[in-house]
Tab-separated table of C-alpha atoms in Angstrom:
chain	number	residue	atom	x	y	z
A	1	MET	CA	-26.110	19.246	120.820
A	2	PRO	CA	-27.336	19.001	117.158
A	3	ARG	CA	-28.853	22.386	115.670
A	4	THR	CA	-32.592	22.161	115.346
A	5	THR	CA	-33.319	25.034	113.347
A	6	VAL	CA	-32.217	26.641	110.156
A	7	HIS	CA	-32.644	30.102	108.549
A	8	VAL	CA	-34.480	29.993	105.311
A	9	CYS	CA	-34.984	32.620	102.649
A	10	SER	CA	-38.364	33.048	101.464
A	11	GLU	CA	-37.314	34.288	97.913
A	12	CYS	CA	-34.996	31.772	96.743
A	13	GLY	CA	-35.180	28.807	99.503
A	14	LEU	CA	-31.415	29.031	100.481
A	15	GLN	CA	-30.859	27.445	103.915
A	16	SER	CA	-28.238	29.055	106.364
A	17	ALA	CA	-27.284	28.324	109.885
A	18	GLN	CA	-27.044	31.893	110.825
A	19	TRP	CA	-29.414	34.870	110.157
A	20	HIS	CA	-28.022	37.245	107.797
A	21	GLY	CA	-29.747	40.752	106.798
A	22	GLN	CA	-29.022	40.180	103.106
A	23	CYS	CA	-29.411	36.889	101.664
A	24	PRO	CA	-26.243	35.506	100.174
A	25	GLY	CA	-28.016	33.717	97.181
A	26	CYS	CA	-30.543	35.962	95.751
A	27	GLU	CA	-29.209	39.422	97.825
A	28	ALA	CA	-32.689	40.088	98.935
A	29	TRP	CA	-33.162	41.940	102.346
A	30	ASN	CA	-35.098	40.419	105.143
A	31	THR	CA	-36.006	37.476	103.957
A	32	LEU	CA	-34.386	34.865	106.080
A	33	VAL	CA	-37.005	33.337	108.246
A	34	GLU	CA	-35.991	30.920	111.044
A	35	GLU	CA	-37.657	27.247	110.610
A	36	ARG	CA	-37.141	24.054	112.708
A	37	LEU	CA	-35.399	21.367	110.701
A	38	PRO	CA	-37.651	17.759	110.418
A	39	ALA	CA	-36.742	15.081	112.551
A	40	ARG	CA	-34.516	12.692	111.001
A	41	ALA	CA	-35.763	9.145	110.330
A	42	LYS	CA	-33.754	6.308	111.608
A	43	ASP	CA	-32.667	3.450	109.576
A	44	GLY	CA	-35.186	1.477	108.090
A	45	ALA	CA	-38.121	3.535	108.942
A	46	ALA	CA	-40.416	5.149	106.291
A	47	GLY	CA	-38.170	7.788	104.443
A	48	GLY	CA	-34.882	6.739	106.132
A	49	PRO	CA	-31.704	5.893	104.416
A	50	ALA	CA	-32.727	2.183	103.976
A	51	ARG	CA	-35.921	2.706	101.889
A	52	ARG	CA	-34.039	5.035	99.763
A	53	ALA	CA	-31.122	2.570	99.151
A	54	GLY	CA	-33.317	0.070	98.107
A	55	ARG	CA	-34.895	2.023	95.168
A	56	ALA	CA	-33.178	0.773	91.809
A	57	PRO	CA	-32.094	3.541	89.664
A	58	SER	CA	-34.618	4.473	86.664
A	59	GLY	CA	-33.399	3.780	83.395
A	60	ALA	CA	-34.262	5.037	79.962
A	61	PRO	CA	-37.714	6.760	79.553
A	62	ALA	CA	-40.872	4.681	78.989
A	63	SER	CA	-41.201	4.113	75.159
A	64	VAL	CA	-45.064	4.483	75.321
A	65	PRO	CA	-45.553	7.929	77.121
A	66	ARG	CA	-49.086	8.423	78.997
A	67	PRO	CA	-51.519	10.281	77.066
A	68	ARG	CA	-52.432	13.709	78.615
A	69	ILE	CA	-56.005	13.855	80.388
A	70	SER	CA	-58.417	16.461	78.868
A	71	SER	CA	-59.815	19.053	81.132
A	72	GLY	CA	-62.832	19.260	79.067
A	73	ILE	CA	-62.350	23.056	78.772
A	74	GLY	CA	-60.653	23.616	75.495
A	75	GLU	CA	-59.081	27.114	76.559
A	76	LEU	CA	-57.533	25.583	79.341
A	77	ASP	CA	-56.283	22.659	77.620
A	78	ARG	CA	-54.337	25.193	74.869
A	79	VAL	CA	-52.537	27.074	77.672
A	80	LEU	CA	-51.387	23.817	79.353
A	81	GLY	CA	-50.245	22.496	75.952
A	82	GLY	CA	-52.859	19.661	75.346
A	83	GLY	CA	-54.248	18.914	78.902
A	84	LEU	CA	-52.859	17.880	81.914
A	85	VAL	CA	-49.976	15.588	82.174
A	86	PRO	CA	-49.823	12.667	84.721
A	87	GLY	CA	-47.548	12.954	87.495
A	88	SER	CA	-47.288	16.875	86.899
A	89	LEU	CA	-47.646	19.606	89.384
A	90	VAL	CA	-49.708	22.520	88.100
A	91	LEU	CA	-49.606	25.750	90.341
A	92	LEU	CA	-52.985	28.146	89.909
A	93	GLY	CA	-52.509	31.466	91.365
A	94	GLY	CA	-55.151	34.576	91.330
A	95	SER	CA	-56.800	37.103	93.318
A	96	PRO	CA	-59.627	36.236	95.959
A	97	GLY	CA	-62.961	36.045	94.223
A	98	ILE	CA	-61.566	35.700	90.648
A	99	GLY	CA	-62.842	31.885	89.780
A	100	LYS	CA	-60.097	29.774	91.025
A	101	SER	CA	-62.245	27.290	92.824
A	102	THR	CA	-64.944	27.308	90.194
A	103	LEU	CA	-62.284	26.553	87.438
A	104	THR	CA	-60.888	23.585	89.322
A	105	ASN	CA	-64.377	22.317	90.327
A	106	MET	CA	-65.356	22.491	86.700
A	107	VAL	CA	-62.114	20.606	85.595
A	108	LEU	CA	-62.566	17.908	88.225
A	109	GLY	CA	-66.321	17.352	86.981
A	110	HIS	CA	-65.341	16.835	83.475
A	111	VAL	CA	-62.377	14.490	84.155
A	112	GLN	CA	-64.754	12.378	86.457
A	113	ALA	CA	-67.396	12.342	83.982
A	114	ALA	CA	-64.822	10.955	81.326
A	115	GLY	CA	-64.083	8.006	83.652
A	116	HIS	CA	-61.028	8.770	85.563
A	117	GLY	CA	-60.668	9.067	89.175
A	118	THR	CA	-60.506	12.384	91.113
A	119	LEU	CA	-60.121	14.001	94.527
A	120	TYR	CA	-60.731	17.604	95.330
A	121	VAL	CA	-58.758	18.570	98.858
A	122	SER	CA	-59.949	21.592	100.590
A	123	GLY	CA	-58.207	23.297	103.367
A	124	GLU	CA	-60.497	26.373	103.456
A	125	GLU	CA	-64.068	25.098	102.831
A	126	SER	CA	-66.019	22.355	104.395
A	127	ALA	CA	-67.616	19.679	102.362
A	128	GLU	CA	-71.062	21.462	102.396
A	129	GLN	CA	-69.731	24.438	101.220
A	130	ILE	CA	-67.909	22.805	98.090
A	131	ARG	CA	-71.327	20.947	97.468
A	132	LEU	CA	-73.324	24.386	97.376
A	133	ARG	CA	-70.596	25.551	94.677
A	134	ALA	CA	-71.087	22.256	92.714
A	135	GLU	CA	-74.663	22.114	92.532
A	136	ARG	CA	-74.469	25.205	90.003
A	137	LEU	CA	-71.647	23.645	88.053
A	138	GLY	CA	-73.338	20.690	86.526
A	139	PRO	CA	-73.922	17.030	87.702
A	140	GLY	CA	-70.166	15.844	86.858
A	141	ALA	CA	-68.921	18.074	89.693
A	142	LEU	CA	-71.207	16.457	92.385
A	143	GLN	CA	-69.499	13.284	91.760
A	144	VAL	CA	-66.100	14.559	92.519
A	145	PRO	CA	-64.590	13.153	96.312
A	146	VAL	CA	-64.097	15.940	98.749
A	147	LEU	CA	-61.927	15.808	101.201
A	148	ALA	CA	-61.944	18.929	103.921
A	149	GLU	CA	-58.293	18.169	105.652
A	150	THR	CA	-55.316	20.363	106.528
A	151	ASP	CA	-53.057	17.623	107.928
A	152	LEU	CA	-50.315	16.799	105.192
A	153	GLY	CA	-50.495	13.092	106.216
A	154	CYS	CA	-53.839	12.330	106.034
A	155	VAL	CA	-53.935	13.832	102.503
A	156	LEU	CA	-51.081	11.888	101.480
A	157	GLU	CA	-52.654	8.811	102.858
A	158	SER	CA	-55.811	9.469	100.795
A	159	LEU	CA	-53.958	10.010	97.524
A	160	ALA	CA	-52.017	6.765	97.878
A	161	ALA	CA	-55.336	4.791	98.626
A	162	LEU	CA	-57.426	6.479	96.214
A	163	LYS	CA	-54.895	6.924	93.607
A	164	PRO	CA	-56.855	9.382	91.446
A	165	ALA	CA	-55.785	10.843	87.867
A	166	ALA	CA	-56.322	14.168	88.818
A	167	CYS	CA	-56.370	15.916	92.315
A	168	VAL	CA	-57.205	19.573	93.274
A	169	ILE	CA	-55.424	20.758	96.632
A	170	ASP	CA	-57.092	24.241	97.628
A	171	SER	CA	-54.968	25.548	98.581
A	172	VAL	CA	-51.435	24.858	99.264
A	173	GLN	CA	-50.931	27.488	102.023
A	174	THR	CA	-53.679	25.478	104.208
A	175	LEU	CA	-51.635	22.254	104.638
A	176	ARG	CA	-49.279	21.916	107.462
A	177	SER	CA	-46.707	18.791	108.063
A	178	ALA	CA	-46.506	17.612	111.502
A	179	GLU	CA	-42.947	17.190	111.280
A	180	LEU	CA	-42.484	20.953	111.008
A	181	SER	CA	-43.493	23.512	113.863
A	182	GLY	CA	-43.978	26.300	111.546
A	183	ALA	CA	-47.622	27.837	110.731
A	184	PRO	CA	-49.457	26.566	107.952
A	185	GLY	CA	-48.337	28.978	105.036
A	186	SER	CA	-44.770	29.618	106.381
A	187	VAL	CA	-41.917	29.100	104.077
A	188	GLY	CA	-40.785	25.867	105.523
A	189	GLN	CA	-44.265	24.333	105.493
A	190	VAL	CA	-45.146	25.292	102.068
A	191	ARG	CA	-41.783	23.898	100.592
A	192	GLU	CA	-42.572	20.501	102.827
A	193	VAL	CA	-45.756	19.925	101.604
A	194	ALA	CA	-45.238	20.972	98.018
A	195	ALA	CA	-42.226	18.338	98.134
A	196	GLN	CA	-43.765	15.679	99.390
A	197	ILE	CA	-47.050	15.944	97.288
A	198	MET	CA	-44.802	16.053	94.040
A	199	GLU	CA	-43.066	12.949	95.196
A	200	LEU	CA	-45.940	11.050	95.628
A	201	ALA	CA	-47.772	12.348	92.572
A	202	LYS	CA	-44.766	11.400	90.173
A	203	THR	CA	-44.609	7.931	91.830
A	204	GLN	CA	-48.401	7.000	90.993
A	205	GLY	CA	-48.927	9.352	88.071
A	206	THR	CA	-51.543	11.654	89.562
A	207	ALA	CA	-51.741	15.044	88.005
A	208	VAL	CA	-52.201	17.574	90.857
A	209	VAL	CA	-53.292	21.220	90.680
A	210	LEU	CA	-52.202	23.281	93.586
A	211	VAL	CA	-53.884	26.398	94.119
A	212	GLY	CA	-52.001	29.095	95.694
A	213	HIS	CA	-52.582	32.513	97.273
A	214	VAL	CA	-51.471	35.739	95.987
A	215	THR	CA	-50.077	39.001	97.599
A	216	LYS	CA	-51.568	42.451	97.465
A	217	ASP	CA	-49.273	43.024	94.551
A	218	GLY	CA	-50.521	40.379	92.351
A	219	ALA	CA	-47.472	37.875	92.833
A	220	LEU	CA	-47.902	34.360	94.081
A	221	ALA	CA	-47.325	33.987	97.827
A	222	GLY	CA	-44.828	31.776	99.377
A	223	PRO	CA	-41.340	31.008	98.696
A	224	ARG	CA	-39.881	31.388	95.121
A	225	VAL	CA	-38.562	27.909	95.339
A	226	LEU	CA	-42.528	26.577	94.911
A	227	GLU	CA	-42.552	28.081	91.409
A	228	HIS	CA	-39.141	26.177	90.513
A	229	LEU	CA	-40.601	22.907	92.098
A	230	VAL	CA	-43.734	23.046	89.879
A	231	ASP	CA	-43.968	22.105	86.388
A	232	CYS	CA	-46.602	24.668	85.286
A	233	VAL	CA	-47.428	28.316	86.932
A	234	LEU	CA	-50.883	29.464	85.792
A	235	GLN	CA	-51.950	32.799	86.350
A	236	PHE	CA	-55.735	33.564	86.635
A	237	GLU	CA	-56.454	37.521	86.055
A	238	GLY	CA	-59.396	39.766	85.696
A	239	GLU	CA	-61.662	41.949	87.689
A	240	ARG	CA	-64.293	40.715	89.923
A	241	GLU	CA	-66.468	43.641	88.895
A	242	ARG	CA	-66.404	42.165	85.465
A	243	PRO	CA	-67.445	38.857	83.634
A	244	TYR	CA	-64.124	38.503	81.596
A	245	ARG	CA	-61.192	36.202	83.147
A	246	GLU	CA	-57.784	35.429	81.300
A	247	LEU	CA	-55.674	32.484	82.024
A	248	ARG	CA	-52.130	32.923	81.283
A	249	ALA	CA	-48.905	30.148	81.663
A	250	LEU	CA	-45.863	31.910	83.465
A	251	LYS	CA	-44.022	28.437	83.181
A	252	ASN	CA	-44.889	25.358	81.301
A	253	ARG	CA	-42.608	22.528	80.966
A	254	PHE	CA	-44.819	20.868	78.359
A	255	GLY	CA	-46.020	23.495	76.650
A	256	SER	CA	-45.840	26.953	75.304
A	257	THR	CA	-45.935	30.068	77.426
A	258	ASN	CA	-47.178	32.291	74.759
A	259	GLU	CA	-50.812	31.057	74.921
A	260	ALA	CA	-53.753	32.426	76.736
A	261	GLY	CA	-57.303	31.408	77.537
A	262	LEU	CA	-60.323	33.912	77.960
A	263	PHE	CA	-63.563	33.126	79.953
A	264	GLU	CA	-66.529	34.684	81.128
A	265	MET	CA	-68.189	34.420	84.616
A	266	ARG	CA	-71.942	33.360	84.337
A	267	GLN	CA	-74.423	32.012	87.031
A	268	GLY	CA	-73.441	28.465	85.958
A	269	GLY	CA	-69.615	28.837	86.263
A	270	LEU	CA	-66.995	29.808	83.825
A	271	VAL	CA	-67.780	29.857	79.786
A	272	GLU	CA	-65.145	29.852	77.245
A	273	VAL	CA	-65.002	33.129	75.078
A	274	LEU	CA	-64.249	31.673	71.669
A	275	ASP	CA	-64.446	34.989	69.832
A	276	ALA	CA	-63.900	37.842	72.136
A	277	SER	CA	-62.964	40.086	68.970
A	278	ALA	CA	-66.609	40.161	68.110
A	279	ARG	CA	-67.908	41.130	71.138
A	280	PHE	CA	-65.123	43.938	71.971
A	281	VAL	CA	-65.657	45.360	68.468
A	282	ALA	CA	-69.281	45.231	68.748
A	283	GLU	CA	-69.358	47.181	72.242
A	284	ALA	CA	-66.546	49.973	70.962
A	285	THR	CA	-68.228	53.350	71.544
A	286	ARG	CA	-66.929	55.081	68.217
A	287	ALA	CA	-66.400	58.167	70.328
A	288	PRO	CA	-63.293	60.305	70.549
A	289	GLY	CA	-60.811	58.735	72.857
A	290	SER	CA	-61.600	55.126	71.369
A	291	VAL	CA	-59.533	53.001	69.486
A	292	VAL	CA	-59.420	49.373	68.492
A	293	LEU	CA	-56.440	47.529	69.064
A	294	ALA	CA	-55.212	44.889	66.878
A	295	THR	CA	-53.095	42.688	69.754
A	296	MET	CA	-52.061	38.998	70.127
A	297	GLU	CA	-52.942	36.802	72.918
A	298	GLY	CA	-50.349	34.101	72.497
A	299	SER	CA	-50.640	32.679	68.944
A	300	ARG	CA	-54.199	34.220	68.829
A	301	PRO	CA	-55.148	37.367	67.321
A	302	LEU	CA	-57.634	39.402	69.583
A	303	LEU	CA	-59.294	42.968	68.962
A	304	VAL	CA	-59.734	45.111	72.142
A	305	GLU	CA	-61.091	48.532	72.518
A	306	VAL	CA	-58.843	51.087	74.251
A	307	GLN	CA	-60.270	53.996	75.676
A	308	ALA	CA	-58.916	57.280	76.889
A	309	LEU	CA	-60.001	60.407	78.713
A	310	VAL	CA	-58.020	63.736	78.891
A	311	ALA	CA	-59.279	66.301	81.108
A	312	PRO	CA	-57.837	69.486	82.603
A	313	SER	CA	-56.531	69.302	85.856
A	314	GLU	CA	-56.665	71.006	89.208
A	315	LEU	CA	-53.707	69.521	90.553
A	316	GLU	CA	-50.557	70.643	90.630
A	317	GLN	CA	-49.300	67.115	89.456
A	318	PRO	CA	-51.714	65.698	86.999
A	319	ARG	CA	-53.074	62.229	87.420
A	320	ARG	CA	-51.997	59.090	85.398
A	321	VAL	CA	-54.426	56.447	86.239
A	322	VAL	CA	-54.281	53.239	83.715
A	323	SER	CA	-56.206	49.876	83.850
A	324	GLY	CA	-54.879	46.963	81.921
A	325	LEU	CA	-51.587	48.854	80.921
A	326	ASP	CA	-48.405	49.418	82.722
A	327	ARG	CA	-48.144	52.833	84.302
A	328	ASN	CA	-44.690	53.306	83.203
A	329	ARG	CA	-45.444	52.380	79.542
A	330	LEU	CA	-48.216	55.121	79.704
A	331	ALA	CA	-45.797	57.794	80.885
A	332	LEU	CA	-43.420	56.973	77.742
A	333	VAL	CA	-46.219	56.889	75.162
A	334	LEU	CA	-47.346	60.648	76.378
A	335	ALA	CA	-43.682	61.614	76.243
A	336	ILE	CA	-43.291	60.363	72.599
A	337	LEU	CA	-46.771	62.021	71.959
A	338	GLY	CA	-45.949	65.422	73.405
A	339	ARG	CA	-42.295	65.611	71.885
A	340	HIS	CA	-43.230	64.024	68.111
A	341	GLY	CA	-47.026	64.342	68.145
A	342	ARG	CA	-47.237	67.770	69.351
A	343	VAL	CA	-49.894	66.702	71.750
A	344	GLY	CA	-49.385	68.241	75.107
A	345	THR	CA	-50.846	66.663	78.531
A	346	GLY	CA	-48.710	68.140	80.853
A	347	ALA	CA	-51.449	70.148	82.323
A	348	ALA	CA	-54.262	67.455	81.898
A	349	ASP	CA	-55.263	64.213	83.937
A	350	VAL	CA	-54.920	61.419	81.627
A	351	PHE	CA	-57.138	58.047	82.090
A	352	VAL	CA	-56.685	54.865	80.189
A	353	ASN	CA	-58.400	51.662	80.080
A	354	VAL	CA	-58.560	48.664	78.381
A	355	VAL	CA	-62.086	47.500	77.848
A	356	GLY	CA	-62.959	44.353	79.117
A	357	GLY	CA	-60.411	43.513	81.892
A	358	VAL	CA	-57.744	42.445	79.245
A	359	ARG	CA	-54.144	43.193	80.144
A	360	LEU	CA	-51.725	44.634	77.679
A	361	ASP	CA	-48.057	43.044	77.899
A	362	GLU	CA	-46.941	43.767	74.333
A	363	PRO	CA	-45.315	46.657	72.873
A	364	GLY	CA	-47.656	46.725	69.947
A	365	GLY	CA	-50.072	48.656	71.953
A	366	ASP	CA	-48.329	51.852	71.983
A	367	LEU	CA	-50.022	53.142	68.892
A	368	ALA	CA	-53.465	52.433	70.016
A	369	VAL	CA	-52.772	54.324	73.489
A	370	ALA	CA	-51.215	57.481	71.575
A	371	LEU	CA	-54.035	57.791	69.316
A	372	ALA	CA	-56.715	57.087	71.762
A	373	VAL	CA	-55.114	59.939	74.228
A	374	ALA	CA	-54.762	62.482	71.049
A	375	SER	CA	-58.376	61.648	70.106
A	376	ALA	CA	-59.896	62.466	73.515
A	377	SER	CA	-57.322	65.475	73.498
A	378	ARG	CA	-58.840	66.809	70.199
A	379	GLY	CA	-62.283	65.728	70.424
A	380	VAL	CA	-61.997	64.165	67.093
A	381	PRO	CA	-63.159	60.529	66.859
A	382	VAL	CA	-61.027	57.968	65.026
A	383	THR	CA	-62.857	56.137	62.755
A	384	SER	CA	-62.666	54.259	59.113
A	385	PRO	CA	-62.065	56.447	56.111
A	386	GLN	CA	-65.186	54.749	54.137
A	387	ARG	CA	-68.043	53.901	56.743
A	388	PRO	CA	-68.721	54.899	60.361
A	389	THR	CA	-66.950	51.917	62.200
A	390	PRO	CA	-64.222	51.506	64.724
A	391	ARG	CA	-60.583	51.969	63.229
A	392	ALA	CA	-57.964	49.521	64.295
A	393	CYS	CA	-54.207	49.765	64.587
A	394	PHE	CA	-51.457	48.417	66.058
A	395	GLY	CA	-47.290	49.227	66.160
A	396	GLU	CA	-44.530	50.017	68.555
A	397	LEU	CA	-43.450	53.678	69.338
A	398	GLY	CA	-39.835	54.395	69.247
A	399	LEU	CA	-38.084	57.276	71.476
A	400	THR	CA	-37.464	59.033	68.092
A	401	GLY	CA	-41.370	58.690	67.176
A	402	GLU	CA	-41.044	56.133	64.519
A	403	LEU	CA	-43.384	53.122	64.439
A	404	ARG	CA	-41.580	49.813	64.564
A	405	TRP	CA	-42.795	46.798	63.162
A	406	VAL	CA	-44.309	44.118	65.842
A	407	GLY	CA	-44.863	40.301	65.465
A	408	HIS	CA	-47.548	38.343	63.396
A	409	PRO	CA	-48.892	41.645	61.384
A	410	GLU	CA	-50.700	39.356	58.917
A	411	ARG	CA	-52.599	37.708	61.472
A	412	ARG	CA	-53.618	40.865	62.836
A	413	LEU	CA	-54.872	42.306	59.637
A	414	GLU	CA	-56.928	39.092	58.839
A	415	GLU	CA	-58.514	39.756	62.476
A	416	ALA	CA	-59.484	43.018	61.560
A	417	ALA	CA	-60.588	42.236	58.053
A	418	ARG	CA	-62.980	39.265	59.645
A	419	HIS	CA	-64.765	41.769	61.715
A	420	GLY	CA	-65.019	44.421	58.894
A	421	LEU	CA	-62.651	46.926	60.107
A	422	GLU	CA	-61.211	48.830	57.255
A	423	GLY	CA	-57.727	51.127	57.156
A	424	VAL	CA	-55.776	49.479	59.578
A	425	ILE	CA	-53.021	51.975	60.851
A	426	CYS	CA	-49.647	49.998	61.429
A	427	PRO	CA	-45.898	50.084	60.751
A	428	PRO	CA	-44.363	49.790	57.398
A	429	ASP	CA	-43.936	46.017	55.958
A	430	SER	CA	-46.835	45.106	57.809
A	431	GLY	CA	-48.859	43.650	54.623
A	432	ALA	CA	-51.107	44.777	51.738
A	433	GLY	CA	-54.166	46.425	52.533
A	434	ALA	CA	-53.229	48.489	55.520
A	435	CYS	CA	-52.629	52.138	56.246
A	436	GLN	CA	-48.882	52.173	56.870
A	437	ALA	CA	-47.153	54.987	58.489
A	438	ARG	CA	-43.464	55.357	59.175
A	439	THR	CA	-43.820	57.814	62.154
A	440	LEU	CA	-46.219	58.760	64.829
A	441	ARG	CA	-46.804	62.339	63.039
A	442	GLU	CA	-48.097	60.396	59.795
A	443	ALA	CA	-50.317	58.258	61.751
A	444	LEU	CA	-51.952	61.124	63.578
A	445	GLU	CA	-52.618	62.725	60.499
A	446	ILE	CA	-54.077	59.580	58.955
A	447	ALA	CA	-56.184	58.921	61.834
A	448	MET	CA	-57.242	62.514	62.385
A	449	PRO	CA	-57.148	64.883	59.500
A	450	ALA	CA	-56.539	68.372	60.161
A	451	SER	CA	-59.877	69.221	58.756
A	452	GLY	CA	-61.582	66.965	60.812
A	453	ARG	CA	-60.993	69.005	63.956
A	454	PRO	CA	-64.148	70.796	65.394
A	455	GLU	CA	-64.142	74.490	66.177
A	456	GLY	CA	-64.659	75.658	69.557
A	457	SER	CA	-62.379	73.351	71.231
A	458	ARG	CA	-60.507	76.076	73.409
A	459	GLY	CA	-61.845	74.378	76.785
A	460	ARG	CA	-59.848	71.103	75.821
A	461	PRO	CA	-56.016	70.376	76.534
A	462	ARG	CA	-53.808	72.280	74.442
A	463	VAL	CA	-52.334	70.997	70.935
A	464	ILE	CA	-48.769	71.977	70.619
A	465	THR	CA	-47.688	73.432	67.480
A	466	HIS	CA	-44.951	75.310	66.259
A	467	GLU	CA	-46.769	78.719	66.041
A	468	ASP	CA	-47.687	78.391	70.000
A	469	PRO	CA	-44.842	80.489	71.367
A	470	LEU	CA	-45.817	79.551	75.126
A	471	ALA	CA	-45.844	75.880	74.355
A	472	ALA	CA	-42.587	76.013	72.509
A	473	ALA	CA	-41.091	77.738	75.614
A	474	MET	CA	-42.472	75.041	77.968
A	475	ALA	CA	-41.080	72.486	75.504
A	476	GLY	CA	-37.642	73.909	75.505
A	477	ALA	CA	-37.679	74.357	79.504
């Protein structure tokens, strides 16, 4: 009797006739799930060998490539590399309520207004619910055809009949193929749905945006093979309590993955933030624990505020709470700050926040975190030497306390100068007009001179010095 089921790895997509506790392909544990094999089509039937045999092999690529389709949103077009490529598959992931449906509705509205055919397929909302959202996004969004369907066969028939230039499927985990017995969202269903949509999209040149769910850890749900199948993977990040959103490209076959787009959620939808640095600098508090970081979002410089709070802890193990930063990176910076900066936080709770919901993924933010923590610990604000404006900085910290060079220093300095920030603290060889420091100790002396420390700070966390025998004994232990 022929086998009707197969075990599929949810991480790498490997298929095995027998179940294994550990996947033979990616060596992940407990990832093999039993799925029913699709029924084989007979010769001459749709999708059978006869149809495949009738296809002629493709020759050289077309001499005249199809032009990209502009989404009507400059930030999104830059992340995509210039717009939507006909016949491409884009996977868009993000937390619930972050604005994925709003973004895709706006894109289809702009494409429809430009004279291209569109189609919005929803497996989670009814047509009436989609219309309510489209009413606040403008007249273009109301003209987009909507199909509320979860059956893959009906969706493929609609795509083949309408032949739209752009299509959004919200979401890929809600569609199911009648050829498989698994529930919607299972490994086999997601893989089969994506494969058939990809085949049709590339045949008729439809740019398809697949909206995907995410896990509680923020990773895209479903099999890893889905990310390999699509042409572009976009991650929509941000905090629902804050208006700012960030769009990143994790994979892009038609452009760079170093670009990022910034948006602000308003009543009328998502609005592009063209000059986020001006807004973040204007909102900087200039209080102890506040430092402006000159970072890079792709190829664009960005000034963001990094805030820190250091308070005596009542717990046996003090807390380390971060927002917009890797917690392990904070632990590394605190260790370097205590050893080479003589600022001890072992008995204090440390809270670090990147204002605006921006997430830092580059090592150039080490110096900003260290200066913010030291400023909060000493109670001394970090301001420019000439006037009471926020002070910017950037640089990577080495384990021996040195400041390391980071990429695009001249663009960071230009962005800081454009917003009136003077005396940027940075590593050596970063450019003229900056306060360059070779070590963390020198950076602390430039940012917070010894004479600027206020009196009566006994209630604050201790600052380790060579004359402190207790701190020296604890450091030696």
